[in-house]
Coordinates of C-alpha atoms and ligand atoms in Angstrom, one line a residue:
X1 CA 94.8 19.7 -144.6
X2 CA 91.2 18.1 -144.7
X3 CA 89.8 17.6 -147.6
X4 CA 85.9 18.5 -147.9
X5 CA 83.2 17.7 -150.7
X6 CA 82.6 19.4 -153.9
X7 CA 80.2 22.3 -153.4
X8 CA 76.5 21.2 -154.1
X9 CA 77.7 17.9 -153.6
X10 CA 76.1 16.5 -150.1
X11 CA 76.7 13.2 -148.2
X12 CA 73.7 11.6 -147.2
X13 CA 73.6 10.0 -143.4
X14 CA 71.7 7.3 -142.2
X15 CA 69.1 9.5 -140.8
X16 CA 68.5 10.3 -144.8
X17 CA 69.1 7.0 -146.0
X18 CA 66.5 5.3 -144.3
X19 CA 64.0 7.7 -145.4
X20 CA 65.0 7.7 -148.9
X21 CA 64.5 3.7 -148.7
X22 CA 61.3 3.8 -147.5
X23 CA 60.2 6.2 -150.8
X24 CA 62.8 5.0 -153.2
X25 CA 61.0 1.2 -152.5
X26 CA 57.2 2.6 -152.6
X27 CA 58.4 4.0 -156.1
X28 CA 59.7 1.0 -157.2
X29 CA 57.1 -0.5 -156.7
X30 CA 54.9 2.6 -158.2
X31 CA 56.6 2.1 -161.0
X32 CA 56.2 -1.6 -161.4
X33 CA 52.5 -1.9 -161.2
X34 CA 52.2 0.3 -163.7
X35 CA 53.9 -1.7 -166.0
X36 CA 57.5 -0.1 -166.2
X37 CA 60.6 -1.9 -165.8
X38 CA 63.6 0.1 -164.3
X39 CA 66.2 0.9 -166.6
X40 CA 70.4 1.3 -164.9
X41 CA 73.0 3.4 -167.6
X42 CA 76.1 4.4 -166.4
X43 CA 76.8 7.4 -165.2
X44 CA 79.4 8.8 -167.9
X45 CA 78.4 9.2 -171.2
X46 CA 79.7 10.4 -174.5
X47 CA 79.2 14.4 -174.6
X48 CA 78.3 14.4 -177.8
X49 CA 75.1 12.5 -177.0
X50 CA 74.1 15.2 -174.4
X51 CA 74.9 17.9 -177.1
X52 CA 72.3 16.6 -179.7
X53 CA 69.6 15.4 -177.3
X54 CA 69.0 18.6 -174.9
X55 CA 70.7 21.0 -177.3
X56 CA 73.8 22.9 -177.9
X57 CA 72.6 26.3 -177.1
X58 CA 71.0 25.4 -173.7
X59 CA 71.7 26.3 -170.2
X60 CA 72.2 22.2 -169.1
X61 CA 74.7 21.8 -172.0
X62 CA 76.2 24.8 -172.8
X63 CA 76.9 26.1 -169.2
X64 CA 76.4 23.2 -166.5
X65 CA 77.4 20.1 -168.1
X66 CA 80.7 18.4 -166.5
X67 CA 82.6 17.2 -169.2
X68 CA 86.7 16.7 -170.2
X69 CA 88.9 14.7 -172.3
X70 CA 89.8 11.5 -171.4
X71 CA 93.0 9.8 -171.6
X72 CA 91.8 8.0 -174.7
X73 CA 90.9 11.5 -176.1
X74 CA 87.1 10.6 -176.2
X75 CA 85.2 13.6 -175.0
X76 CA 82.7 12.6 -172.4
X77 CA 80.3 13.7 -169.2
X78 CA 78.2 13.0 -166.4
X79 CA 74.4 12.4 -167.1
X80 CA 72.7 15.8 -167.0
X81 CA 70.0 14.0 -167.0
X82 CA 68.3 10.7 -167.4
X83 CA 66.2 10.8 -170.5
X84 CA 69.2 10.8 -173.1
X85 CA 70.9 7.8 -171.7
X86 CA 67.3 6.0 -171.7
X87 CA 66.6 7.0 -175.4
X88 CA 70.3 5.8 -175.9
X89 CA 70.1 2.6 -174.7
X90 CA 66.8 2.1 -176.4
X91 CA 67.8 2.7 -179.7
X92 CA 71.2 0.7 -178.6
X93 CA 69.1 -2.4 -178.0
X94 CA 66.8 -2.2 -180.3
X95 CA 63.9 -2.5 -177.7
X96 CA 61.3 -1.3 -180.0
X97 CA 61.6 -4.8 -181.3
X98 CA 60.5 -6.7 -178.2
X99 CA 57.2 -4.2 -178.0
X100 CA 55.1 -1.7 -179.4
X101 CA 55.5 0.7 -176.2
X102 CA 58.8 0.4 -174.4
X103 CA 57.9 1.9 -170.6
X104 CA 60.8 2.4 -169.0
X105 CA 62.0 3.9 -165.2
X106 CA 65.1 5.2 -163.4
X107 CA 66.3 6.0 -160.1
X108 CA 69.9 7.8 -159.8
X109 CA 72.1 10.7 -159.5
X110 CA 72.4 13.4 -162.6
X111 CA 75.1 16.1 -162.5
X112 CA 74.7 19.8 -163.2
X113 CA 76.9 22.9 -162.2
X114 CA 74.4 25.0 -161.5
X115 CA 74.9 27.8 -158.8
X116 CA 74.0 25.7 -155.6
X117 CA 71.0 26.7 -153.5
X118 CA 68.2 25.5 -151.0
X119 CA 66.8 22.7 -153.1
X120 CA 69.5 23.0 -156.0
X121 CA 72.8 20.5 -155.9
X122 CA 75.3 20.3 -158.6
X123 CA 74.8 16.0 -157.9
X124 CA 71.1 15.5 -157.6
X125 CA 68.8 12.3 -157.5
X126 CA 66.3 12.3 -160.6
X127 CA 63.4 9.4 -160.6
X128 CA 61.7 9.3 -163.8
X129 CA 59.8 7.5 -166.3
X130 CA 60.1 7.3 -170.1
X131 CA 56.9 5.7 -171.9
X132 CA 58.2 5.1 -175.7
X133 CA 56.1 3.7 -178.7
X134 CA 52.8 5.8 -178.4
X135 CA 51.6 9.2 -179.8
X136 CA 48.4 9.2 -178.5
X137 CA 46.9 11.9 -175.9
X138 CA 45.9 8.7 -173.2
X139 CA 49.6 8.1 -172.9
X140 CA 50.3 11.4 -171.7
X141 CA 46.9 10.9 -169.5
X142 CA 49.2 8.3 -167.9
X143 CA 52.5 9.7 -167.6
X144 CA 50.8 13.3 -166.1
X145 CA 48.3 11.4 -164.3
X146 CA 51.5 9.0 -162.8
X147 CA 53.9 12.0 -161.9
X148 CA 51.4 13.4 -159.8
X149 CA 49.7 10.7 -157.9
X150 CA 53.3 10.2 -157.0
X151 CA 53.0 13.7 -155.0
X152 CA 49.5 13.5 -153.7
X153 CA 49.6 9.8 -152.3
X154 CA 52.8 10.9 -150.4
X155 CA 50.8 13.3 -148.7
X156 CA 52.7 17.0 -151.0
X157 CA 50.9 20.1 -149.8
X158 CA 50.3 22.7 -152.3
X159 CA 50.8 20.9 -155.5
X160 CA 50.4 23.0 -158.6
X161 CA 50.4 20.8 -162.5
X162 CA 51.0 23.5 -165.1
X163 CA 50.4 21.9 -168.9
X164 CA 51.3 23.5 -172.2
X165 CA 51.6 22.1 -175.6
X166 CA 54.6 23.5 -178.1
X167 CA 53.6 21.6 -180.8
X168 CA 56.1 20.1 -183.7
X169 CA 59.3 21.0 -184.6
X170 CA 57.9 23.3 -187.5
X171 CA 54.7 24.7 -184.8
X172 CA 58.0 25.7 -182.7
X173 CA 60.2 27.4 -185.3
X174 CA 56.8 29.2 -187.0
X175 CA 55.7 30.5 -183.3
X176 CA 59.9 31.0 -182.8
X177 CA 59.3 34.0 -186.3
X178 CA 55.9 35.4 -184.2
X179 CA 57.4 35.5 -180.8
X180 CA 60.9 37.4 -182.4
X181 CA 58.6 40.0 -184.2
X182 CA 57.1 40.3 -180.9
X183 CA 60.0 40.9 -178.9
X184 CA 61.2 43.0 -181.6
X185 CA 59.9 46.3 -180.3
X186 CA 61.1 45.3 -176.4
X187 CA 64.5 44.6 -177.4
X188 CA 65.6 47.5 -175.5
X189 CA 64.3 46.0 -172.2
X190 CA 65.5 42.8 -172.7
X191 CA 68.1 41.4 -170.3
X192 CA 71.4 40.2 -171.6
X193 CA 70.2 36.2 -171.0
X194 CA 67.3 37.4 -173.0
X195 CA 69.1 39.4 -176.0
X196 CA 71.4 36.3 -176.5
X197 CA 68.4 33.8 -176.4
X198 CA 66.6 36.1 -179.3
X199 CA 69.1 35.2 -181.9
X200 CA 69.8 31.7 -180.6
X201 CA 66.9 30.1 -178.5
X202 CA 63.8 32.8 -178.6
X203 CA 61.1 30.2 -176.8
X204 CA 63.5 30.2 -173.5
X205 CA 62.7 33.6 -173.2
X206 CA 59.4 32.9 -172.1
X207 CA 60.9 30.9 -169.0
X208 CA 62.5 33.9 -167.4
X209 CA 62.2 34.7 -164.0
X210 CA 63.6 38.5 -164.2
X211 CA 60.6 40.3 -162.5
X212 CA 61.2 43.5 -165.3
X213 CA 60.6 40.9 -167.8
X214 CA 57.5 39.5 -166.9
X215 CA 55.4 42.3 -167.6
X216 CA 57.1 42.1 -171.6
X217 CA 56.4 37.9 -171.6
X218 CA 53.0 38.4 -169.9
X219 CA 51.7 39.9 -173.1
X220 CA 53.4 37.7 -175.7
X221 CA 51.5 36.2 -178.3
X222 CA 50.5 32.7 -177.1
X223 CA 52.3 29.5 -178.8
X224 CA 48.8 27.6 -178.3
X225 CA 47.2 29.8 -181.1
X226 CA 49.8 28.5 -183.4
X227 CA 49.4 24.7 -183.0
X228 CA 47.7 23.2 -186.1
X229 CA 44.7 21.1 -186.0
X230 CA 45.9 17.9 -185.0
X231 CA 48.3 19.2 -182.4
X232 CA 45.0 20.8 -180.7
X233 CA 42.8 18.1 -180.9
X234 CA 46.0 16.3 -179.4
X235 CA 46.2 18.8 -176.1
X236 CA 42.5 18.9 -175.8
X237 CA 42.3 15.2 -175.3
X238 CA 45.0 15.1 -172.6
X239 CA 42.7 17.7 -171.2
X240 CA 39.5 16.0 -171.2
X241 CA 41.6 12.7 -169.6
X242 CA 43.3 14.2 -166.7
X243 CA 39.7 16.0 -166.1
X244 CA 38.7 12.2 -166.1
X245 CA 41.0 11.0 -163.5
X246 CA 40.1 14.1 -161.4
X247 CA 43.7 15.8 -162.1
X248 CA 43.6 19.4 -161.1
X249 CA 45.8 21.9 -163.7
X250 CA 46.5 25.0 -164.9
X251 CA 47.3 25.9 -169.1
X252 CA 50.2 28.3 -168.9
X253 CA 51.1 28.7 -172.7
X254 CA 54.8 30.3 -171.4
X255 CA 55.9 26.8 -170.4
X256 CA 58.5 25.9 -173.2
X257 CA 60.7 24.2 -170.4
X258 CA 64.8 24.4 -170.4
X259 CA 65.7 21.2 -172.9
X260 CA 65.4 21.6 -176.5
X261 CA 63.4 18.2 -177.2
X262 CA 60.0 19.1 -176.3
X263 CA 57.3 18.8 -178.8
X264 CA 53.4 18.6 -178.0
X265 CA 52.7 18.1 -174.4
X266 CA 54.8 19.7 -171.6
X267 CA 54.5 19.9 -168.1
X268 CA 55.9 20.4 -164.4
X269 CA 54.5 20.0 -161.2
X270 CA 55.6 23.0 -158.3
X271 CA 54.9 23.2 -154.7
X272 CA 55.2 26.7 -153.0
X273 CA 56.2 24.7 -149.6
X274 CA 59.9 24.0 -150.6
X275 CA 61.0 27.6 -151.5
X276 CA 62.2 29.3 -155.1
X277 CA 63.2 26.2 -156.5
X278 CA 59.9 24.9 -156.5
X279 CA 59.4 22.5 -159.6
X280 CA 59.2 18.8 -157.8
X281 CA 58.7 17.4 -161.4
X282 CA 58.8 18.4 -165.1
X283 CA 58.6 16.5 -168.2
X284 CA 56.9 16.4 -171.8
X285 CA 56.8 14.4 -175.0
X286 CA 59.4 14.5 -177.0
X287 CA 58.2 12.9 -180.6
X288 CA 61.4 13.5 -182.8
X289 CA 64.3 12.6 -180.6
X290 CA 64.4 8.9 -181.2
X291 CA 64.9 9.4 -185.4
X292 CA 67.0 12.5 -184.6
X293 CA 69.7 10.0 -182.9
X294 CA 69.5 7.8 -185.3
X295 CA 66.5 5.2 -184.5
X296 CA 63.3 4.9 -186.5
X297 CA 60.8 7.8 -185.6
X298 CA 58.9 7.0 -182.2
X299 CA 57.3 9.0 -180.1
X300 CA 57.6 9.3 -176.7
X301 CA 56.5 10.8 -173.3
X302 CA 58.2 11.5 -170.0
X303 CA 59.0 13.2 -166.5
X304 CA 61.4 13.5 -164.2
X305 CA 61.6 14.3 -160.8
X306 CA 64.3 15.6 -158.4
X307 CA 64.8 13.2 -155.1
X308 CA 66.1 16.0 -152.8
X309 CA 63.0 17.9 -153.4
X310 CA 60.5 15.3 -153.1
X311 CA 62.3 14.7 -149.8
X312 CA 62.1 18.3 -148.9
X313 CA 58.3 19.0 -149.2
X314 CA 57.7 15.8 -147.0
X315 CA 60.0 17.3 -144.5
X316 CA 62.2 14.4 -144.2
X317 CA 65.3 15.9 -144.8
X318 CA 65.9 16.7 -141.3
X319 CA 67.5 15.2 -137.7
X320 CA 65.4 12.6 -136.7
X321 CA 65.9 10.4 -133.5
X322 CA 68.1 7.2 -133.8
X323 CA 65.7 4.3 -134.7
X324 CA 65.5 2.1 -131.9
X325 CA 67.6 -0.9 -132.1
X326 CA 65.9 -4.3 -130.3
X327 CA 68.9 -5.0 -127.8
X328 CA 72.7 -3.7 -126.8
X329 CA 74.7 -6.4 -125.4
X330 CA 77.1 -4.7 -122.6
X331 CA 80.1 -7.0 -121.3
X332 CA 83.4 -6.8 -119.4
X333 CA 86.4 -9.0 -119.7
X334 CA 87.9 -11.5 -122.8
X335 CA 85.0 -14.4 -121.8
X336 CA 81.6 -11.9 -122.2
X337 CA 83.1 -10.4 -125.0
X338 CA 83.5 -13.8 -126.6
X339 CA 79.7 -14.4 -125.7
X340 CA 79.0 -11.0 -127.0
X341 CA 80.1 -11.4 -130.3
X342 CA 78.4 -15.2 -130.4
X343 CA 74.3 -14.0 -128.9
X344 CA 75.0 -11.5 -131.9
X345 CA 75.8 -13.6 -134.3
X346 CA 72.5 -16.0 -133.3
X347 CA 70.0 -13.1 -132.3
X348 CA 70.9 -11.6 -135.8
X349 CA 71.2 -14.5 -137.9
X350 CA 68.7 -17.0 -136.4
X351 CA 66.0 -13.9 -134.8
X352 CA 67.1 -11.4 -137.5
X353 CA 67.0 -9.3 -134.3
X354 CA 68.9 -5.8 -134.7
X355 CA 71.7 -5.7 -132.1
X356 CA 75.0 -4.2 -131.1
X357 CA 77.4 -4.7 -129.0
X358 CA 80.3 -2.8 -127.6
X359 CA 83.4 -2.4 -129.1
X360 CA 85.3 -0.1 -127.0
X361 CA 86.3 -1.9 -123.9
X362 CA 84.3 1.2 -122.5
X363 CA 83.3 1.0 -118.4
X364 CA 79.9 -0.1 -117.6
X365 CA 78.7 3.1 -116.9
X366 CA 79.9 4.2 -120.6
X367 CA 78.5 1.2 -122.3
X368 CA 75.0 1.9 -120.4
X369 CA 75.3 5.2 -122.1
X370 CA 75.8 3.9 -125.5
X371 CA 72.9 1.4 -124.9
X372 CA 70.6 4.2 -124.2
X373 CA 71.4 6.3 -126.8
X374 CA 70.8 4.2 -129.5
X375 CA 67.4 3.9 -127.9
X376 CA 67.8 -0.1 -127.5
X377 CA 64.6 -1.7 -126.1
X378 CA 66.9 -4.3 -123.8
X379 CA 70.6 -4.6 -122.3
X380 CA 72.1 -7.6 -122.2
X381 CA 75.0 -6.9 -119.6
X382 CA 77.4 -10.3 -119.3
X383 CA 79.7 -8.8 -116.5
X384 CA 82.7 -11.2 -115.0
X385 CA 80.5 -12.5 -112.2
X386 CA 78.0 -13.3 -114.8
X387 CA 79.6 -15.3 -116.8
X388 CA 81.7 -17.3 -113.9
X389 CA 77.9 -18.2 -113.2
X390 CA 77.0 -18.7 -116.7
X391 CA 73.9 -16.7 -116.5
X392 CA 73.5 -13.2 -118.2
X393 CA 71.1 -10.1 -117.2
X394 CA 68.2 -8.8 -119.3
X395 CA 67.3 -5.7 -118.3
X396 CA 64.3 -3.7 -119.6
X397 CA 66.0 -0.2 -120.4
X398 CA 62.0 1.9 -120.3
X399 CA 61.2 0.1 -116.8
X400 CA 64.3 -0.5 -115.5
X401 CA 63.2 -3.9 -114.9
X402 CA 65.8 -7.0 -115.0
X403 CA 66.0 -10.7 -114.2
X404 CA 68.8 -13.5 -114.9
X405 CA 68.9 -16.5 -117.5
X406 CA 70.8 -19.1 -118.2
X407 CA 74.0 -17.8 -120.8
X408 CA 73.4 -21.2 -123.1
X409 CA 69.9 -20.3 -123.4
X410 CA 69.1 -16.4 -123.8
X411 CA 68.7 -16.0 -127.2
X412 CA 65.7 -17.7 -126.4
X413 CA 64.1 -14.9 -124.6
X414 CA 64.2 -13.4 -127.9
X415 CA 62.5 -15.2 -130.2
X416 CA 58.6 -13.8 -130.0
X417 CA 57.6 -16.4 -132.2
X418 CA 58.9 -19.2 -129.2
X419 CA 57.2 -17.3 -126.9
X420 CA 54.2 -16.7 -128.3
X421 CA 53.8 -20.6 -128.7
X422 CA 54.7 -21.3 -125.3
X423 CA 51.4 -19.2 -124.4
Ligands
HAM501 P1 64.3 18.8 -165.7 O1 63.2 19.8 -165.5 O2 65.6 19.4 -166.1 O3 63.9 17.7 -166.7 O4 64.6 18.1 -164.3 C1 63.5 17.4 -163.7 C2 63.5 17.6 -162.2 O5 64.8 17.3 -161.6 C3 63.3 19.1 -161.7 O6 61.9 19.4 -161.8 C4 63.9 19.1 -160.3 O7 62.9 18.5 -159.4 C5 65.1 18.2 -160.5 N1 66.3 18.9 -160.7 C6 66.8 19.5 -161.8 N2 67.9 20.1 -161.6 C7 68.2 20.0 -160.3 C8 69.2 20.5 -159.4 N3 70.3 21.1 -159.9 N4 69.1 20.2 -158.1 C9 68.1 19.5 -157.6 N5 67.1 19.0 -158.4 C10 67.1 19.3 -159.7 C11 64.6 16.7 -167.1 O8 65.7 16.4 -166.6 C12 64.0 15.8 -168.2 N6 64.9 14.7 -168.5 C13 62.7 15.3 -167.8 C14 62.0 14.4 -168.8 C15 62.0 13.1 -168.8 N7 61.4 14.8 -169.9 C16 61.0 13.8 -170.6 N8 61.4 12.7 -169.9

């Protein structure tokens, strides 16, 4: 019996690979001229570290997280997310002593068993940054301002920044006592999700989708009119920055987002073009997580960003045509297949020139075929009566065209920089 992949776990071809290259090195380098420095952790990491970062009583942890025992008995899982293993290693290293503001990025896959739908995988690709060291409003200018020039220089259609600010710890747990006393009298209409999140997680109620709900959320009180002084001069600066670098958003004060370690700014970025799950980007600063695992208190600010989707609202997630490949060498019998395999190995190593050969014996006819369906520019055919003449045939595969050359020197005919000279 065959033996497929786990559901909401997809292989990507080389139709998707090479696109993902092309955008996986412009965001390197995104990344790098803004002055962060990418950042590898494995993959598996202790649960624990998941269970204090995000938080026990959310969805990510408490429902979607893969974790199990291991043989040593240590209780471990794989990344939910990127921003724990980041804030690990940070504190690990002690990199707050090599500079005031650690900026750090990441590239890779995060795991979460979610249901699996159009643009949601139980293995996804999250790029991200995490900007650590600063409190102050201009670094979220940057981090905002980054995670969405991201999406506009690549051309996204429709993008939409929603920003919110949930203040501290105690800003959340005072609005947590105002939004209960609202919800109070609607307890009745509640869903379940919602009547469990009163007692445990109240703010997440804000974030549901159920349509008989949103009427009830619409009118809750809003958590921006209980941010204190300096948590609204804070959100009015970010404001008056992104206005600055010409960054179009909207204030929705019902973003709380899904992970417990928000405080102050939050934000996502959604595009209607790629269907309900429509948030390309979310992120926010998360001030008390560093002392909360054990480092000294620093703020930080971050986003993160979900590869599949990205690649989705740029349509490049479907069939494409083979790239062309520069030449297919076609032969017949041992002595062209021993020049075969030697033109490749000089028209790729000395021309860096992409070609292929045959490697099924295949008729003349068949290996044409091959030759035309990996769209190669030239044939090189090196039949038996070639190579007793030791000359081989170039043939133009657009116009048809074709002419003879020496075997010894063909590769020759390749190399556009000789050419050029000879000119
Ligand atoms: P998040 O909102 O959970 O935030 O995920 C960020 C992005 O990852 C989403 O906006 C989405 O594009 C993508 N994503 C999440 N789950 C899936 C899924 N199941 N399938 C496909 N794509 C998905 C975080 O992960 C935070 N660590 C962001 C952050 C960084 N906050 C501060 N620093």
């Amino acid at each position: 019996m065959k033996i497929n992949s786990i559901k909401g776990m997809h292989d990507l071809f080389s139709f998707q690979t090479q696109n993902w290259k092309q955008i996986e090195n412009l965001l390197h380098n995104f990344f790098e001229i803004h002055g962060y420095g990418e950042i590898r952790t494995p993959m598996i990491e202790k649960a624990e570290l998941f269970n204090r970062v995000i938080g026990d009583e959310t969805d990510i942890v408490n429902k979607e997280m893969y974790s199990w025992k291991d043989q040593g008995g240590d209780i471990l899982a794989l990344r939910p997310e990127l921003t724990a293993p980041s804030v690990r290693s940070y504190i690990e290293h002690n990199m707050d002593k090599l500079n005031k503001v650690t900026k750090l990025y990441y590239l890779g896959p995060a795991f979460r068993r979610e249901r699996p739908q159009k643009g949601r995988q139980r293995q996804f690709y999250q790029y991200g940054i995490e900007a650590i060291g600063s409190e102050h409003p201009e670094q979220d200018a940057e981090v905002i301002s980054m995670a969405y020039n991201i999406f506009n220089m690549l051309g996204v259609e429709n993008l939409e920044l929603v920003i919110n600010s949930v203040g501290s710890k105690e800003t959340k747990k005072k609005y947590s006592t105002i939004l209960k006393e609202y919800l109070s009298s609607h307890i009745g209409d509640l869903s379940d999700i919602s009547r469990e999140r009163y007692s445990k997680n109240p703010l997440r109620i804000l974030d549901s989708k159920s349509k008989e709900e949103q009427s009830i959320i619409k009118e809750a009180p809003s958590i921006l009119e209980s941010l204190n002084d300096y948590e609204k001069k804070h959100f009015d600066q970010v404001q008056r920055f992104l206005d600055k670098l010409n960054i179009p958003y909207t204030i929705d004060h019902r973003l709380v987002r899904g992970l417990d370690y928000y405080t102050l700014t939050t934000f996502e970025i959604r595009t209607q073009s790629i269907g309900s799950q429509d948030a390309l980007c979310g992120g926010g600063r998360y001030n008390n997580l560093i002392e909360q695992l054990g480092g000294k208190p620093v703020p930080a600010i971050g986003f993160a960003a979900g590869m599949e989707r990205l690649m989705m609202a740029l349509n490049l997630d479907k069939q494409t045509k083979a790239s062309k490949i520069d030449v297919f060498i076609i032969s017949a019998g041992d002595d062209a297949i021993t020049n075969s395999l030697k033109i490749c190995d000089t028209l790729r190593n000395q021309l860096g020139i992409k070609v292929m050969m045959d490697f099924t014996r295949g008729s003349f006819k068949s290996q044409m075929r091959q030759a035309n369906k990996l769209n190669a520019e030239y044939a090189i055919i090196l039949g038996e009566e070639e190579i007793k003449r030791k000359v081989g045939v170039i043939k133009t595969m657009s116009s048809g065209d074709q002419f003879e050359v020496p075997l010894d020197t063909i590769h020759k005919h390749f190399d556009v920089e000789r050419v050029k000279d000879d000119q």
